[in-house]
């Protein structure tokens, strides 16, 4: 059987293209152990940002369970990128060790957990990303001090940190009024008190605009 010349050329080209894509495509490997990320479990997700401005992405891991200081599996963790393929747990060094003690009643916890999400955003425009933690009943805003440490400033900046029956499942940083400062929109999974929109006043504080 004589093969049509055009068909033959198309087959050769297809084989060449397949070979090229196979050899040049991005490959992925499981490097959990090499990256020193093993034995981190029971979490509700991650948020990444270059919190120390060293040009690599660091990881914040959201622990799922109610925080217990003597149970490492209940901790949320901040992992610093060493820029060599590995990460260092700097949770305590960064000042989070006591701050994870939330005012949460275990009877209020549903199947989605006690600590639900984290979101990075530079709310005071100092160049360093701050982090907002969304939890059952309670939320927390940590200010990045620019020296590798964080401070809990939730009440100080005007954010209501306690809501009985709420399940704050996530938050979005966005400049809703185009004034150059990031505002904060918080989602309530349980919808007991409603989602919340906080306006950034531009002076390091927030005002609750809506609760619906």
PDB file of C-alpha atoms in Angstrom:
ATOM      1  CA  UNK A   1       0.000   0.000   0.000  1.00  0.00           C
ATOM      2  CA  UNK A   2       1.360   3.427  -0.941  1.00  0.00           C
ATOM      3  CA  UNK A   3       0.850   6.056   1.735  1.00  0.00           C
ATOM      4  CA  UNK A   4      -0.203   9.527   0.675  1.00  0.00           C
ATOM      5  CA  UNK A   5       2.805  11.858   0.936  1.00  0.00           C
ATOM      6  CA  UNK A   6       0.872  14.530   2.869  1.00  0.00           C
ATOM      7  CA  UNK A   7      -0.402  12.000   5.402  1.00  0.00           C
ATOM      8  CA  UNK A   8       3.125  10.626   5.863  1.00  0.00           C
ATOM      9  CA  UNK A   9       4.483  14.135   6.548  1.00  0.00           C
ATOM     10  CA  UNK A  10       1.700  14.796   9.077  1.00  0.00           C
ATOM     11  CA  UNK A  11       2.470  11.547  10.917  1.00  0.00           C
ATOM     12  CA  UNK A  12       6.188  12.338  11.075  1.00  0.00           C
ATOM     13  CA  UNK A  13       5.458  15.876  12.327  1.00  0.00           C
ATOM     14  CA  UNK A  14       3.030  14.566  14.974  1.00  0.00           C
ATOM     15  CA  UNK A  15       5.605  12.074  16.242  1.00  0.00           C
ATOM     16  CA  UNK A  16       8.250  14.813  16.387  1.00  0.00           C
ATOM     17  CA  UNK A  17       5.901  17.167  18.251  1.00  0.00           C
ATOM     18  CA  UNK A  18       4.908  14.471  20.748  1.00  0.00           C
ATOM     19  CA  UNK A  19       8.556  13.644  21.377  1.00  0.00           C
ATOM     20  CA  UNK A  20       9.418  17.325  21.855  1.00  0.00           C
ATOM     21  CA  UNK A  21       6.564  17.963  24.297  1.00  0.00           C
ATOM     22  CA  UNK A  22       7.374  14.821  26.263  1.00  0.00           C
ATOM     23  CA  UNK A  23      11.048  15.648  26.713  1.00  0.00           C
ATOM     24  CA  UNK A  24      10.614  19.384  27.345  1.00  0.00           C
ATOM     25  CA  UNK A  25       7.516  19.408  29.580  1.00  0.00           C
ATOM     26  CA  UNK A  26       7.710  20.431  33.237  1.00  0.00           C
ATOM     27  CA  UNK A  27       8.336  17.483  35.527  1.00  0.00           C
ATOM     28  CA  UNK A  28       7.129  17.262  39.137  1.00  0.00           C
ATOM     29  CA  UNK A  29       8.630  15.231  41.966  1.00  0.00           C
ATOM     30  CA  UNK A  30       7.467  14.615  45.514  1.00  0.00           C
ATOM     31  CA  UNK A  31      10.129  16.363  47.634  1.00  0.00           C
ATOM     32  CA  UNK A  32       8.321  16.617  50.965  1.00  0.00           C
ATOM     33  CA  UNK A  33      11.192  15.011  52.908  1.00  0.00           C
ATOM     34  CA  UNK A  34      13.946  17.003  51.179  1.00  0.00           C
ATOM     35  CA  UNK A  35      11.988  20.211  51.784  1.00  0.00           C
ATOM     36  CA  UNK A  36      11.615  19.301  55.477  1.00  0.00           C
ATOM     37  CA  UNK A  37       7.838  19.421  55.263  1.00  0.00           C
ATOM     38  CA  UNK A  38       7.054  15.926  56.526  1.00  0.00           C
ATOM     39  CA  UNK A  39       4.980  15.218  59.645  1.00  0.00           C
ATOM     40  CA  UNK A  40       2.783  18.258  59.021  1.00  0.00           C
ATOM     41  CA  UNK A  41      -0.799  17.059  58.943  1.00  0.00           C
ATOM     42  CA  UNK A  42      -4.365  17.888  59.989  1.00  0.00           C
ATOM     43  CA  UNK A  43      -4.472  21.227  58.216  1.00  0.00           C
ATOM     44  CA  UNK A  44      -7.056  23.310  56.400  1.00  0.00           C
ATOM     45  CA  UNK A  45      -4.859  24.709  53.659  1.00  0.00           C
ATOM     46  CA  UNK A  46      -1.996  27.108  53.070  1.00  0.00           C
ATOM     47  CA  UNK A  47      -1.242  30.719  52.157  1.00  0.00           C
ATOM     48  CA  UNK A  48       2.011  31.769  50.504  1.00  0.00           C
ATOM     49  CA  UNK A  49       3.846  35.110  50.510  1.00  0.00           C
ATOM     50  CA  UNK A  50       7.358  36.484  50.762  1.00  0.00           C
ATOM     51  CA  UNK A  51       6.854  37.715  54.326  1.00  0.00           C
ATOM     52  CA  UNK A  52      10.556  38.554  54.907  1.00  0.00           C
ATOM     53  CA  UNK A  53      11.167  40.112  51.451  1.00  0.00           C
ATOM     54  CA  UNK A  54      14.105  37.830  50.588  1.00  0.00           C
ATOM     55  CA  UNK A  55      12.682  37.066  47.132  1.00  0.00           C
ATOM     56  CA  UNK A  56      11.300  33.594  47.812  1.00  0.00           C
ATOM     57  CA  UNK A  57       7.844  32.423  48.823  1.00  0.00           C
ATOM     58  CA  UNK A  58       7.240  31.316  52.405  1.00  0.00           C
ATOM     59  CA  UNK A  59       4.322  29.156  53.555  1.00  0.00           C
ATOM     60  CA  UNK A  60       1.730  29.561  56.286  1.00  0.00           C
ATOM     61  CA  UNK A  61      -0.078  26.293  57.067  1.00  0.00           C
ATOM     62  CA  UNK A  62      -3.490  26.490  58.758  1.00  0.00           C
ATOM     63  CA  UNK A  63      -3.898  23.883  61.501  1.00  0.00           C
ATOM     64  CA  UNK A  64      -7.377  22.389  61.573  1.00  0.00           C
ATOM     65  CA  UNK A  65      -7.981  21.540  65.233  1.00  0.00           C
ATOM     66  CA  UNK A  66      -8.512  23.676  68.320  1.00  0.00           C
ATOM     67  CA  UNK A  67      -5.066  24.840  69.468  1.00  0.00           C
ATOM     68  CA  UNK A  68      -3.423  22.929  72.322  1.00  0.00           C
ATOM     69  CA  UNK A  69       0.084  24.067  73.232  1.00  0.00           C
ATOM     70  CA  UNK A  70       1.233  20.538  74.082  1.00  0.00           C
ATOM     71  CA  UNK A  71      -0.107  18.954  70.880  1.00  0.00           C
ATOM     72  CA  UNK A  72       1.982  19.845  67.784  1.00  0.00           C
ATOM     73  CA  UNK A  73      -0.676  18.478  65.427  1.00  0.00           C
ATOM     74  CA  UNK A  74      -3.030  21.329  66.424  1.00  0.00           C
ATOM     75  CA  UNK A  75      -0.614  24.127  65.535  1.00  0.00           C
ATOM     76  CA  UNK A  76      -0.745  26.409  62.550  1.00  0.00           C
ATOM     77  CA  UNK A  77       2.785  26.934  61.245  1.00  0.00           C
ATOM     78  CA  UNK A  78       4.886  29.558  59.498  1.00  0.00           C
ATOM     79  CA  UNK A  79       7.575  27.992  57.315  1.00  0.00           C
ATOM     80  CA  UNK A  80      10.427  30.159  56.090  1.00  0.00           C
ATOM     81  CA  UNK A  81      11.832  29.373  52.650  1.00  0.00           C
ATOM     82  CA  UNK A  82      15.591  28.823  52.976  1.00  0.00           C
ATOM     83  CA  UNK A  83      16.038  29.367  49.216  1.00  0.00           C
ATOM     84  CA  UNK A  84      17.815  26.013  48.919  1.00  0.00           C
ATOM     85  CA  UNK A  85      14.770  23.788  48.400  1.00  0.00           C
ATOM     86  CA  UNK A  86      14.002  23.451  52.107  1.00  0.00           C
ATOM     87  CA  UNK A  87      11.863  25.237  54.694  1.00  0.00           C
ATOM     88  CA  UNK A  88      12.407  26.109  58.361  1.00  0.00           C
ATOM     89  CA  UNK A  89       9.619  26.139  60.953  1.00  0.00           C
ATOM     90  CA  UNK A  90       9.805  29.647  62.453  1.00  0.00           C
ATOM     91  CA  UNK A  91       6.385  29.656  64.134  1.00  0.00           C
ATOM     92  CA  UNK A  92       7.733  30.273  67.638  1.00  0.00           C
ATOM     93  CA  UNK A  93      10.511  32.601  66.501  1.00  0.00           C
ATOM     94  CA  UNK A  94       7.969  34.715  64.621  1.00  0.00           C
ATOM     95  CA  UNK A  95       5.860  35.150  67.761  1.00  0.00           C
ATOM     96  CA  UNK A  96       2.880  32.968  66.932  1.00  0.00           C
ATOM     97  CA  UNK A  97       3.288  30.367  69.695  1.00  0.00           C
ATOM     98  CA  UNK A  98       0.893  31.951  72.202  1.00  0.00           C
ATOM     99  CA  UNK A  99      -1.288  33.723  69.680  1.00  0.00           C
ATOM    100  CA  UNK A 100      -2.893  30.551  68.382  1.00  0.00           C
ATOM    101  CA  UNK A 101      -4.809  30.123  71.631  1.00  0.00           C
ATOM    102  CA  UNK A 102      -8.221  31.086  70.269  1.00  0.00           C
ATOM    103  CA  UNK A 103     -11.363  31.586  72.305  1.00  0.00           C
ATOM    104  CA  UNK A 104     -13.195  28.695  70.690  1.00  0.00           C
ATOM    105  CA  UNK A 105     -15.818  26.463  72.295  1.00  0.00           C
ATOM    106  CA  UNK A 106     -15.288  22.921  70.993  1.00  0.00           C
ATOM    107  CA  UNK A 107     -19.057  22.406  70.961  1.00  0.00           C
ATOM    108  CA  UNK A 108     -19.268  24.969  68.161  1.00  0.00           C
ATOM    109  CA  UNK A 109     -16.797  23.183  65.899  1.00  0.00           C
ATOM    110  CA  UNK A 110     -18.288  21.559  62.824  1.00  0.00           C
ATOM    111  CA  UNK A 111     -16.782  19.110  60.372  1.00  0.00           C
ATOM    112  CA  UNK A 112     -14.799  21.906  58.703  1.00  0.00           C
ATOM    113  CA  UNK A 113     -12.598  22.443  61.754  1.00  0.00           C
ATOM    114  CA  UNK A 114     -11.665  25.193  64.193  1.00  0.00           C
ATOM    115  CA  UNK A 115      -9.085  27.144  62.200  1.00  0.00           C
ATOM    116  CA  UNK A 116     -10.163  27.600  58.614  1.00  0.00           C
ATOM    117  CA  UNK A 117      -8.017  29.875  56.454  1.00  0.00           C
ATOM    118  CA  UNK A 118      -5.241  32.438  56.181  1.00  0.00           C
ATOM    119  CA  UNK A 119      -4.840  35.392  53.846  1.00  0.00           C
ATOM    120  CA  UNK A 120      -1.789  37.626  53.274  1.00  0.00           C
ATOM    121  CA  UNK A 121      -2.155  41.346  52.595  1.00  0.00           C
ATOM    122  CA  UNK A 122      -0.103  44.481  53.271  1.00  0.00           C
ATOM    123  CA  UNK A 123      -2.827  46.544  54.950  1.00  0.00           C
ATOM    124  CA  UNK A 124      -0.559  49.414  56.120  1.00  0.00           C
ATOM    125  CA  UNK A 125       1.529  49.729  52.937  1.00  0.00           C
ATOM    126  CA  UNK A 126       4.866  49.259  54.691  1.00  0.00           C
ATOM    127  CA  UNK A 127       5.973  46.716  52.074  1.00  0.00           C
ATOM    128  CA  UNK A 128       5.662  43.684  54.371  1.00  0.00           C
ATOM    129  CA  UNK A 129       2.674  41.327  53.980  1.00  0.00           C
ATOM    130  CA  UNK A 130       0.516  40.952  57.086  1.00  0.00           C
ATOM    131  CA  UNK A 131      -1.662  37.907  57.692  1.00  0.00           C
ATOM    132  CA  UNK A 132      -5.338  37.494  58.573  1.00  0.00           C
ATOM    133  CA  UNK A 133      -6.464  34.223  60.161  1.00  0.00           C
ATOM    134  CA  UNK A 134     -10.076  33.117  59.765  1.00  0.00           C
ATOM    135  CA  UNK A 135     -11.331  30.803  62.480  1.00  0.00           C
ATOM    136  CA  UNK A 136     -14.480  29.427  64.007  1.00  0.00           C
ATOM    137  CA  UNK A 137     -15.906  32.153  66.252  1.00  0.00           C
ATOM    138  CA  UNK A 138     -12.731  34.215  66.232  1.00  0.00           C
ATOM    139  CA  UNK A 139     -10.530  35.914  63.667  1.00  0.00           C
ATOM    140  CA  UNK A 140      -7.073  37.393  64.089  1.00  0.00           C
ATOM    141  CA  UNK A 141      -4.981  39.956  62.234  1.00  0.00           C
ATOM    142  CA  UNK A 142      -1.211  39.743  62.695  1.00  0.00           C
ATOM    143  CA  UNK A 143       0.943  42.712  61.748  1.00  0.00           C
ATOM    144  CA  UNK A 144       4.284  41.947  60.123  1.00  0.00           C
ATOM    145  CA  UNK A 145       6.870  43.884  62.142  1.00  0.00           C
ATOM    146  CA  UNK A 146       9.456  43.682  59.344  1.00  0.00           C
ATOM    147  CA  UNK A 147      12.007  41.902  61.524  1.00  0.00           C
ATOM    148  CA  UNK A 148      10.704  38.358  61.130  1.00  0.00           C
ATOM    149  CA  UNK A 149       8.124  38.691  63.909  1.00  0.00           C
ATOM    150  CA  UNK A 150       4.380  39.326  64.001  1.00  0.00           C
ATOM    151  CA  UNK A 151       2.052  41.035  66.499  1.00  0.00           C
ATOM    152  CA  UNK A 152      -1.644  40.344  67.074  1.00  0.00           C
ATOM    153  CA  UNK A 153      -3.341  43.687  66.384  1.00  0.00           C
ATOM    154  CA  UNK A 154      -6.925  42.496  65.828  1.00  0.00           C
ATOM    155  CA  UNK A 155      -8.724  44.563  68.467  1.00  0.00           C
ATOM    156  CA  UNK A 156      -6.231  47.422  68.226  1.00  0.00           C
ATOM    157  CA  UNK A 157      -7.075  48.098  64.563  1.00  0.00           C
ATOM    158  CA  UNK A 158     -10.837  47.829  65.059  1.00  0.00           C
ATOM    159  CA  UNK A 159     -11.627  44.307  63.865  1.00  0.00           C
ATOM    160  CA  UNK A 160     -14.191  42.393  65.933  1.00  0.00           C
ATOM    161  CA  UNK A 161     -12.328  39.259  66.970  1.00  0.00           C
ATOM    162  CA  UNK A 162     -15.157  37.236  68.545  1.00  0.00           C
ATOM    163  CA  UNK A 163     -18.469  36.060  67.105  1.00  0.00           C
ATOM    164  CA  UNK A 164     -20.332  33.250  68.875  1.00  0.00           C
ATOM    165  CA  UNK A 165     -21.650  30.728  66.363  1.00  0.00           C
ATOM    166  CA  UNK A 166     -19.700  32.137  63.407  1.00  0.00           C
ATOM    167  CA  UNK A 167     -17.476  30.099  61.107  1.00  0.00           C
ATOM    168  CA  UNK A 168     -15.132  32.571  59.397  1.00  0.00           C
ATOM    169  CA  UNK A 169     -14.060  30.435  56.468  1.00  0.00           C
ATOM    170  CA  UNK A 170     -11.952  32.883  54.480  1.00  0.00           C
ATOM    171  CA  UNK A 171     -11.021  36.486  53.808  1.00  0.00           C
ATOM    172  CA  UNK A 172     -10.181  38.615  50.789  1.00  0.00           C
ATOM    173  CA  UNK A 173      -7.877  41.624  50.733  1.00  0.00           C
ATOM    174  CA  UNK A 174      -8.974  44.087  48.042  1.00  0.00           C
ATOM    175  CA  UNK A 175      -8.975  47.861  47.596  1.00  0.00           C
ATOM    176  CA  UNK A 176     -12.728  48.235  47.171  1.00  0.00           C
ATOM    177  CA  UNK A 177     -12.816  52.046  47.136  1.00  0.00           C
ATOM    178  CA  UNK A 178      -9.578  52.656  45.194  1.00  0.00           C
ATOM    179  CA  UNK A 179      -7.974  54.752  47.927  1.00  0.00           C
ATOM    180  CA  UNK A 180      -4.675  52.870  47.805  1.00  0.00           C
ATOM    181  CA  UNK A 181      -5.302  50.807  50.957  1.00  0.00           C
ATOM    182  CA  UNK A 182      -6.435  47.190  51.141  1.00  0.00           C
ATOM    183  CA  UNK A 183      -9.885  46.645  52.619  1.00  0.00           C
ATOM    184  CA  UNK A 184     -10.966  43.328  54.136  1.00  0.00           C
ATOM    185  CA  UNK A 185     -13.954  41.139  53.246  1.00  0.00           C
ATOM    186  CA  UNK A 186     -14.577  38.176  55.559  1.00  0.00           C
ATOM    187  CA  UNK A 187     -16.832  35.216  54.739  1.00  0.00           C
ATOM    188  CA  UNK A 188     -18.955  33.479  57.361  1.00  0.00           C
ATOM    189  CA  UNK A 189     -19.568  29.831  56.448  1.00  0.00           C
ATOM    190  CA  UNK A 190     -22.243  29.422  59.143  1.00  0.00           C
ATOM    191  CA  UNK A 191     -23.870  32.751  58.198  1.00  0.00           C
ATOM    192  CA  UNK A 192     -24.951  33.336  61.805  1.00  0.00           C
ATOM    193  CA  UNK A 193     -23.921  37.002  61.784  1.00  0.00           C
ATOM    194  CA  UNK A 194     -23.203  37.425  58.105  1.00  0.00           C
ATOM    195  CA  UNK A 195     -20.201  38.264  55.964  1.00  0.00           C
ATOM    196  CA  UNK A 196     -18.249  41.347  56.985  1.00  0.00           C
ATOM    197  CA  UNK A 197     -16.714  44.216  55.042  1.00  0.00           C
ATOM    198  CA  UNK A 198     -14.089  46.297  56.821  1.00  0.00           C
ATOM    199  CA  UNK A 199     -12.960  49.575  55.278  1.00  0.00           C
ATOM    200  CA  UNK A 200      -9.271  50.405  55.697  1.00  0.00           C
ATOM    201  CA  UNK A 201      -9.106  53.936  57.133  1.00  0.00           C
ATOM    202  CA  UNK A 202      -5.548  54.439  55.906  1.00  0.00           C
ATOM    203  CA  UNK A 203      -4.211  55.095  59.395  1.00  0.00           C
ATOM    204  CA  UNK A 204      -3.701  51.509  60.498  1.00  0.00           C
ATOM    205  CA  UNK A 205      -7.323  51.005  61.596  1.00  0.00           C
ATOM    206  CA  UNK A 206     -10.494  49.564  60.055  1.00  0.00           C
ATOM    207  CA  UNK A 207     -14.195  50.460  60.215  1.00  0.00           C
ATOM    208  CA  UNK A 208     -16.972  47.893  59.901  1.00  0.00           C
ATOM    209  CA  UNK A 209     -19.025  49.055  56.920  1.00  0.00           C
ATOM    210  CA  UNK A 210     -21.421  46.140  56.526  1.00  0.00           C
ATOM    211  CA  UNK A 211     -22.375  42.969  58.326  1.00  0.00           C
ATOM    212  CA  UNK A 212     -24.787  40.932  56.210  1.00  0.00           C
TER     213      UNK A 212
END
